[in-house]
Amino acid sequence: MNKLTRRIILYAFAIWSFFPLYWLLNTSFKTSKDALARPPTFIFKPILDNYLDVISNNEVWNYFVDSLIVAMGTTFFGLLIGIPAAYILARFNFKGNADYGFWILSTRMTPPIAMLIPFFIMYLKLGILDTHIGLIIAHVGLNLSIIVWLMRGFYEEIPMEIEEASYVDGSSYFQTFYKIALPLSLPGISAVGIITFLFSWNEFLFALVLGDSVVRTSPVGLYGFVGYQKIYWGQLSASASLLLIPVLFFVFLFQKPLIKGLTLGSFK
Amino acid sequence: MKKNKLSHLPPIKKLNLTRRHFVKATSALVGAGMLSSYGLPLYAAQNVEEMMAMYKSANMDWESQKGSKIVLSGLEHPWMQSIEPLLPHFTKLTGIDVQVQKQSESEYVAEVPVKLGAGNPTPDVYMVWSYGQAADAGWLESLDQHFDNPNLFDKNWYDLNDIFSSARSFPIWNDGESYVMSITAEAQTMFANQNMLDAIGANVPMTFDELLETGKKLKNDDHAGVAMRSKADGSAGTWPCGGFVFSNGGVVMDNGVCVLDSAEAIEAVQYYGQILNEAGPLGVGNYHWYECLNDYMQEVVAIGMDSSNFATDIENPEKSNAAGHTTYGAMVSGPGKQAKPNMWHWMAGINSKSQNKAAAFLFLTWANSKPTCLMSSALGLATTRTSAWESDGFKSAFGTQAATAALTNLQNADGKIMKDCWFHPQGGEILTPWGIAINEVVTGTKTADKAMKDATQKINKALGV
Amino acid sequence: MNSFKKQRTKFIVLMLMPATILLVGLTLFPFIVSLILSFTDYSLLRPGQTKFIFLDNYIELMTTDEFWIALRVTVVFTVLAVLLQVIIGVFIANLLHQETHNISFLRTIYLLPLAITPIAATFTFRLMFNPSLGVFNYFMKSLGFPPQAWLASPSTALFSLIVVDTWQWTPFILLICLGGLASLPNEPFEAAKVDGASNWQIFTKITIPMLYPFIGLALLFRSIDAFKTFDIIYVLTSGGPGILTRTLNLYAFKHGIEFLSMGYAGSIAIIMLIITIVVAQIFLRKNNLLKPKDTFKR
């Protein structure tokens, strides 16, 4: 495949990925009449009202802050708890390794709907309903399987020789993990970190049921723009568009190791 | 409004007032008289002192629950939207703080059952979406003892006679107790684009056959004739199609048994499907409220038949191209049958696990009182009070003709046959298979006969009858 | 030697401890409750009169057409959507890995479907699919094709949902594969280039096999999640036309949350869990992903 074909395909895929968002952005600059106009309008008199509306809406800011706290917290604690488990599963052959790994995976398989009420009761008794930490715990639990399994995959790709050499040099297990394995797995951590952040940022059902008025993340809050018998297109699209900015910023930050991974790879 | 084709609507005074479930005739009531007796300006909310005097004229202790805090939970619904701005008055009057939780319908019906099912003490007051279910599950506090408490309720001041009789009888559950208060009133109402009707020289249709014929004539490359909800869901097609079943002499439930396989019901659903198939827009089988209302407001469809509440949006020129030339009309009827549109009262009740029941009751009383209804109706809310419907504020916000049509349809509706189905404790298990059956007929995957018979069998099995 | 073994055990236990505590604490109680409920007729409508009915819920389920239709819909949806996502995801990841210009920009664009609040995206699709006002039919008409009913027609509804799911989730596969590609050693690729292998040969003979564990994991997680798909179907079709797009999870939601029959809903959830466990076990064993490839010999 030559360079030109490759680029055409890559940009075509970019258009496909972007088009629905273009339509959303487009809608966010429209009056409610234009949003539904027939035929759909590509060129129109843009208005900023929807954005002014959303920016001056304190609730939307609160959704944003809550989402940010929960998603950052989930990513941090998820990686903190998940990476050590992944490392063990990848590097140590102990009895029950496979079963333990599968058990972790199975926590993702249960459809949440049947579990919602017991889950809610548990949180009610513990008194962590409608708290950031409560939702972070739930989100870490929901995403731990993916963190552990993906990170295990990344560790398995790293040749063991360096770590083994480190043991020979007299380093402890923990030092080896911390000083050698962890830095080598940065591209993996970056990809998994982005995924965890996005999963938590956009999680709906648990955020709805376990959160309330204190903690209301943006997926739950934005659903409020879907009114009874009508949809507030302007506010919905404007706030969704604005909420992309912090996510892109986060993704951008976490992307660096993905690119650096190449140079790290050649070091091996 | 260019033309008010109201001639086909029965004049309100002539309506049969003796029927059990008719709302009380508006003309006999205080309405404007009440306005003058209170000397109330149109947007009373601005005149706080006078409003306070109105509330305080009640012989009850508004401040008995001073200092408590209640959580009010509801949907993003016109009721919540018009009550919310009035809450500072309530707090000023009673010293009770109200915390509002507003959600979209999908969120609400997913979250609130989880909370109530787990015995959570909040919300204290909430909008009830499925009365039978909530009453049967024990999620609601009986209001009767509070009605009898002179500290919390002044019967004379509250004036029950001012409330539509259907709204009064709705909350009475089969054990004789009332667990909710009706807070809004909606009736199935036709809205027709008068320009499009004029273009083909047609009148507002009054029967199923006329609707089919007119709809087919209206349909062209530019716009469709008729759009009504028919998404495969218990909350979509069932309500408007219910009006078709009722207006064809059918019912959904008879003595606890589903009879949607009756000839009348099958014929009604057959009409519903045929009208949408032959006069509806492409893909009407996936239409819910949003699509029906949007299509109508964008003038992509000429006739709709849904909640009277649509009028507020249809007449808003910022949203709607059909503003100013929409005619609101009566429900269509089956061959030789009497029109019985569907209707609905949204209701609110108190969580049986609430720790602030008295405060919650004070809130309900306040929210449903004359002065509050006057204020909320001036914001376009269709309340349950005759005095509010008659007020100038409401008429200008809702549109006189739309209000008249809605009221007429409300009067023609039969609350009992509607309640038998929608208030059934297992209402969801009736509505979901039926909604799916309607969708199957509209999308042409099954004939009306087969779809309705299958659905009825399934429903009766679920109900154990 | 003994103290060495002790140290090793201690390290393993400590490293696994936090994850174990969290998951046991979080999932054990809800799981046991829903397992027990699935053997009862527990309904929130009459919580005081719950009876133990053993396997009745399961028998009822197995003898209901709707369950089998929902299962079929779920399987078809999962298989087609995930296959499409894996093919596109791996292919694009590989192309992007070779690209030299604007990589950052392209990667960011590709991630957008995963980043946007799903409810906003889903409702945008609902608007775009709208047969009379939507932009999809506008394009169809502009290109001279007849407009489609998309979500309302039995022949296109499931396909439309798969398209939406693919749009939303291909970036997930893409991201994992990019991470995988970035962590692969360069030598095999360079050696192949020196030997004069074509790009296609490199892709099929080196990239795919080396990336295989990542593709396998991405496919596994996507399948587990797609099997539980709820939101997009709930918003876009509610399971229609008829019940032709109603998945098991939607079916469980109807019974559990709308009808309050928690026992019955519990049995649907348990069946879904069993199916997923069996399929995942087979998949992981066949692909040698269950056990670590290579571990410390000591």
PDB file of C-alpha atoms in Angstrom, chain B residues 99-239:
ATOM      1  CA  GLN B  99     -34.161  20.419  47.568  1.00  0.00           C
ATOM      2  CA  VAL B 100     -35.042  19.630  43.956  1.00  0.00           C
ATOM      3  CA  GLN B 101     -33.894  16.570  42.012  1.00  0.00           C
ATOM      4  CA  LYS B 102     -34.867  16.800  38.382  1.00  0.00           C
ATOM      5  CA  GLN B 103     -34.146  14.028  35.904  1.00  0.00           C
ATOM      6  CA  SER B 104     -35.018  12.913  32.433  1.00  0.00           C
ATOM      7  CA  GLU B 105     -37.758  10.339  32.231  1.00  0.00           C
ATOM      8  CA  SER B 106     -35.407   7.447  31.434  1.00  0.00           C
ATOM      9  CA  GLU B 107     -33.156   8.273  34.370  1.00  0.00           C
ATOM     10  CA  TYR B 108     -36.086   8.775  36.671  1.00  0.00           C
ATOM     11  CA  VAL B 109     -37.848   5.492  35.981  1.00  0.00           C
ATOM     12  CA  ALA B 110     -34.540   3.634  36.334  1.00  0.00           C
ATOM     13  CA  GLU B 111     -33.307   5.275  39.518  1.00  0.00           C
ATOM     14  CA  VAL B 112     -36.341   5.935  41.690  1.00  0.00           C
ATOM     15  CA  PRO B 113     -37.510   2.281  41.835  1.00  0.00           C
ATOM     16  CA  VAL B 114     -34.035   1.309  43.027  1.00  0.00           C
ATOM     17  CA  LYS B 115     -34.117   3.926  45.768  1.00  0.00           C
ATOM     18  CA  LEU B 116     -37.652   3.220  46.896  1.00  0.00           C
ATOM     19  CA  GLY B 117     -37.181  -0.529  46.594  1.00  0.00           C
ATOM     20  CA  ALA B 118     -34.186  -0.274  48.901  1.00  0.00           C
ATOM     21  CA  GLY B 119     -36.229   1.689  51.438  1.00  0.00           C
ATOM     22  CA  ASN B 120     -34.391   4.958  51.061  1.00  0.00           C
ATOM     23  CA  PRO B 121     -35.998   7.800  53.059  1.00  0.00           C
ATOM     24  CA  THR B 122     -35.559  10.272  50.199  1.00  0.00           C
ATOM     25  CA  PRO B 123     -37.077  11.586  48.044  1.00  0.00           C
ATOM     26  CA  ASP B 124     -39.748  12.802  50.462  1.00  0.00           C
ATOM     27  CA  VAL B 125     -42.124  13.896  47.725  1.00  0.00           C
ATOM     28  CA  TYR B 126     -41.973  12.484  44.213  1.00  0.00           C
ATOM     29  CA  MET B 127     -43.840  12.389  40.940  1.00  0.00           C
ATOM     30  CA  VAL B 128     -45.537   9.006  40.601  1.00  0.00           C
ATOM     31  CA  TRP B 129     -45.179   7.474  37.138  1.00  0.00           C
ATOM     32  CA  SER B 130     -46.887   4.184  37.854  1.00  0.00           C
ATOM     33  CA  TYR B 131     -49.477   4.593  40.571  1.00  0.00           C
ATOM     34  CA  GLY B 132     -50.637   1.000  40.808  1.00  0.00           C
ATOM     35  CA  GLN B 133     -47.091  -0.278  41.051  1.00  0.00           C
ATOM     36  CA  ALA B 134     -46.083   2.270  43.692  1.00  0.00           C
ATOM     37  CA  ALA B 135     -49.237   1.761  45.766  1.00  0.00           C
ATOM     38  CA  ASP B 136     -48.944  -2.024  45.653  1.00  0.00           C
ATOM     39  CA  ALA B 137     -45.258  -1.993  46.509  1.00  0.00           C
ATOM     40  CA  GLY B 138     -45.982   0.146  49.580  1.00  0.00           C
ATOM     41  CA  TRP B 139     -43.898   3.064  48.404  1.00  0.00           C
ATOM     42  CA  LEU B 140     -46.583   5.639  49.104  1.00  0.00           C
ATOM     43  CA  GLU B 141     -47.921   7.211  52.270  1.00  0.00           C
ATOM     44  CA  SER B 142     -51.691   7.421  52.594  1.00  0.00           C
ATOM     45  CA  LEU B 143     -52.711  11.062  52.526  1.00  0.00           C
ATOM     46  CA  ASP B 144     -56.087  10.602  54.211  1.00  0.00           C
ATOM     47  CA  GLN B 145     -54.875  11.028  57.786  1.00  0.00           C
ATOM     48  CA  HIS B 146     -53.152  14.251  56.763  1.00  0.00           C
ATOM     49  CA  PHE B 147     -56.277  15.556  55.062  1.00  0.00           C
ATOM     50  CA  ASP B 148     -58.034  15.127  58.401  1.00  0.00           C
ATOM     51  CA  ASN B 149     -55.365  16.996  60.328  1.00  0.00           C
ATOM     52  CA  PRO B 150     -56.646  20.573  60.827  1.00  0.00           C
ATOM     53  CA  ASN B 151     -53.122  21.776  61.439  1.00  0.00           C
ATOM     54  CA  LEU B 152     -52.028  20.726  57.978  1.00  0.00           C
ATOM     55  CA  PHE B 153     -55.100  21.149  55.847  1.00  0.00           C
ATOM     56  CA  ASP B 154     -58.001  23.592  55.553  1.00  0.00           C
ATOM     57  CA  LYS B 155     -60.706  21.947  53.447  1.00  0.00           C
ATOM     58  CA  ASN B 156     -62.671  25.107  52.788  1.00  0.00           C
ATOM     59  CA  TRP B 157     -59.709  27.140  51.784  1.00  0.00           C
ATOM     60  CA  TYR B 158     -58.335  24.349  49.570  1.00  0.00           C
ATOM     61  CA  ASP B 159     -61.732  24.116  47.796  1.00  0.00           C
ATOM     62  CA  LEU B 160     -61.903  20.584  46.436  1.00  0.00           C
ATOM     63  CA  ASN B 161     -64.785  21.522  44.146  1.00  0.00           C
ATOM     64  CA  ASP B 162     -62.441  23.665  42.124  1.00  0.00           C
ATOM     65  CA  ILE B 163     -60.448  20.556  41.156  1.00  0.00           C
ATOM     66  CA  PHE B 164     -61.509  18.509  38.115  1.00  0.00           C
ATOM     67  CA  SER B 165     -63.536  15.562  39.311  1.00  0.00           C
ATOM     68  CA  SER B 166     -61.363  13.130  37.389  1.00  0.00           C
ATOM     69  CA  ALA B 167     -58.358  14.583  39.169  1.00  0.00           C
ATOM     70  CA  ARG B 168     -60.158  14.109  42.459  1.00  0.00           C
ATOM     71  CA  SER B 169     -61.165  10.534  41.795  1.00  0.00           C
ATOM     72  CA  PHE B 170     -57.853   9.493  40.240  1.00  0.00           C
ATOM     73  CA  PRO B 171     -55.930   9.198  43.508  1.00  0.00           C
ATOM     74  CA  ILE B 172     -58.496   6.959  45.223  1.00  0.00           C
ATOM     75  CA  TRP B 173     -56.888   3.534  45.271  1.00  0.00           C
ATOM     76  CA  ASN B 174     -58.839   0.279  45.419  1.00  0.00           C
ATOM     77  CA  ASP B 175     -58.537   0.206  49.220  1.00  0.00           C
ATOM     78  CA  GLY B 176     -60.419   3.503  49.400  1.00  0.00           C
ATOM     79  CA  GLU B 177     -57.396   5.528  50.500  1.00  0.00           C
ATOM     80  CA  SER B 178     -55.723   8.302  48.546  1.00  0.00           C
ATOM     81  CA  TYR B 179     -51.972   7.991  48.192  1.00  0.00           C
ATOM     82  CA  VAL B 180     -51.316  10.774  45.718  1.00  0.00           C
ATOM     83  CA  MET B 181     -52.564  14.123  44.516  1.00  0.00           C
ATOM     84  CA  SER B 182     -53.182  14.805  40.849  1.00  0.00           C
ATOM     85  CA  ILE B 183     -50.990  17.665  39.734  1.00  0.00           C
ATOM     86  CA  THR B 184     -51.527  18.077  35.995  1.00  0.00           C
ATOM     87  CA  ALA B 185     -54.220  17.374  33.428  1.00  0.00           C
ATOM     88  CA  GLU B 186     -53.664  16.215  29.881  1.00  0.00           C
ATOM     89  CA  ALA B 187     -56.061  14.919  27.264  1.00  0.00           C
ATOM     90  CA  GLN B 188     -55.495  13.430  23.866  1.00  0.00           C
ATOM     91  CA  THR B 189     -55.978  16.298  21.449  1.00  0.00           C
ATOM     92  CA  MET B 190     -55.704  16.602  17.705  1.00  0.00           C
ATOM     93  CA  PHE B 191     -53.460  19.289  16.298  1.00  0.00           C
ATOM     94  CA  ALA B 192     -53.791  19.995  12.625  1.00  0.00           C
ATOM     95  CA  ASN B 193     -51.857  22.330  10.364  1.00  0.00           C
ATOM     96  CA  GLN B 194     -54.620  24.588   9.054  1.00  0.00           C
ATOM     97  CA  ASN B 195     -52.588  25.774   6.036  1.00  0.00           C
ATOM     98  CA  MET B 196     -52.110  22.229   4.868  1.00  0.00           C
ATOM     99  CA  LEU B 197     -55.764  21.406   5.424  1.00  0.00           C
ATOM    100  CA  ASP B 198     -56.752  24.518   3.455  1.00  0.00           C
ATOM    101  CA  ALA B 199     -54.415  23.582   0.622  1.00  0.00           C
ATOM    102  CA  ILE B 200     -56.431  20.450  -0.077  1.00  0.00           C
ATOM    103  CA  GLY B 201     -59.733  21.978   1.007  1.00  0.00           C
ATOM    104  CA  ALA B 202     -60.237  19.520   3.827  1.00  0.00           C
ATOM    105  CA  ASN B 203     -61.911  19.916   7.182  1.00  0.00           C
ATOM    106  CA  VAL B 204     -60.582  18.723  10.479  1.00  0.00           C
ATOM    107  CA  PRO B 205     -61.332  14.975  10.459  1.00  0.00           C
ATOM    108  CA  MET B 206     -63.691  13.641  13.089  1.00  0.00           C
ATOM    109  CA  THR B 207     -63.722   9.892  12.528  1.00  0.00           C
ATOM    110  CA  PHE B 208     -61.102   7.215  11.969  1.00  0.00           C
ATOM    111  CA  ASP B 209     -62.150   6.969   8.313  1.00  0.00           C
ATOM    112  CA  GLU B 210     -61.989  10.708   7.785  1.00  0.00           C
ATOM    113  CA  LEU B 211     -58.589  10.818   9.415  1.00  0.00           C
ATOM    114  CA  LEU B 212     -57.372   8.056   7.109  1.00  0.00           C
ATOM    115  CA  GLU B 213     -58.811   9.707   4.002  1.00  0.00           C
ATOM    116  CA  THR B 214     -57.676  13.223   4.901  1.00  0.00           C
ATOM    117  CA  GLY B 215     -54.277  11.933   5.967  1.00  0.00           C
ATOM    118  CA  LYS B 216     -53.765  10.131   2.675  1.00  0.00           C
ATOM    119  CA  LYS B 217     -54.775  13.233   0.727  1.00  0.00           C
ATOM    120  CA  LEU B 218     -52.455  15.380   2.820  1.00  0.00           C
ATOM    121  CA  LYS B 219     -49.470  13.151   2.245  1.00  0.00           C
ATOM    122  CA  ASN B 220     -47.227  14.268  -0.592  1.00  0.00           C
ATOM    123  CA  ASP B 221     -43.526  14.551  -1.387  1.00  0.00           C
ATOM    124  CA  ASP B 222     -43.179  17.489   0.952  1.00  0.00           C
ATOM    125  CA  HIS B 223     -44.949  16.271   4.045  1.00  0.00           C
ATOM    126  CA  ALA B 224     -46.757  13.326   5.568  1.00  0.00           C
ATOM    127  CA  GLY B 225     -50.375  13.257   6.673  1.00  0.00           C
ATOM    128  CA  VAL B 226     -50.442  11.906  10.212  1.00  0.00           C
ATOM    129  CA  ALA B 227     -47.750  11.074  12.766  1.00  0.00           C
ATOM    130  CA  MET B 228     -48.408   9.356  16.063  1.00  0.00           C
ATOM    131  CA  ARG B 229     -46.189   7.510  18.503  1.00  0.00           C
ATOM    132  CA  SER B 230     -45.545   3.847  17.818  1.00  0.00           C
ATOM    133  CA  LYS B 231     -42.076   3.007  19.092  1.00  0.00           C
ATOM    134  CA  ALA B 232     -41.760  -0.535  20.455  1.00  0.00           C
ATOM    135  CA  ASP B 233     -42.134   0.506  24.050  1.00  0.00           C
ATOM    136  CA  GLY B 234     -44.851   0.553  26.686  1.00  0.00           C
ATOM    137  CA  SER B 235     -44.684   4.337  26.968  1.00  0.00           C
ATOM    138  CA  ALA B 236     -45.002   5.137  23.254  1.00  0.00           C
ATOM    139  CA  GLY B 237     -47.943   3.952  21.161  1.00  0.00           C
ATOM    140  CA  THR B 238     -50.132   2.719  23.975  1.00  0.00           C
ATOM    141  CA  TRP B 239     -51.414   6.067  25.171  1.00  0.00           C
TER     142      TRP B 239
END
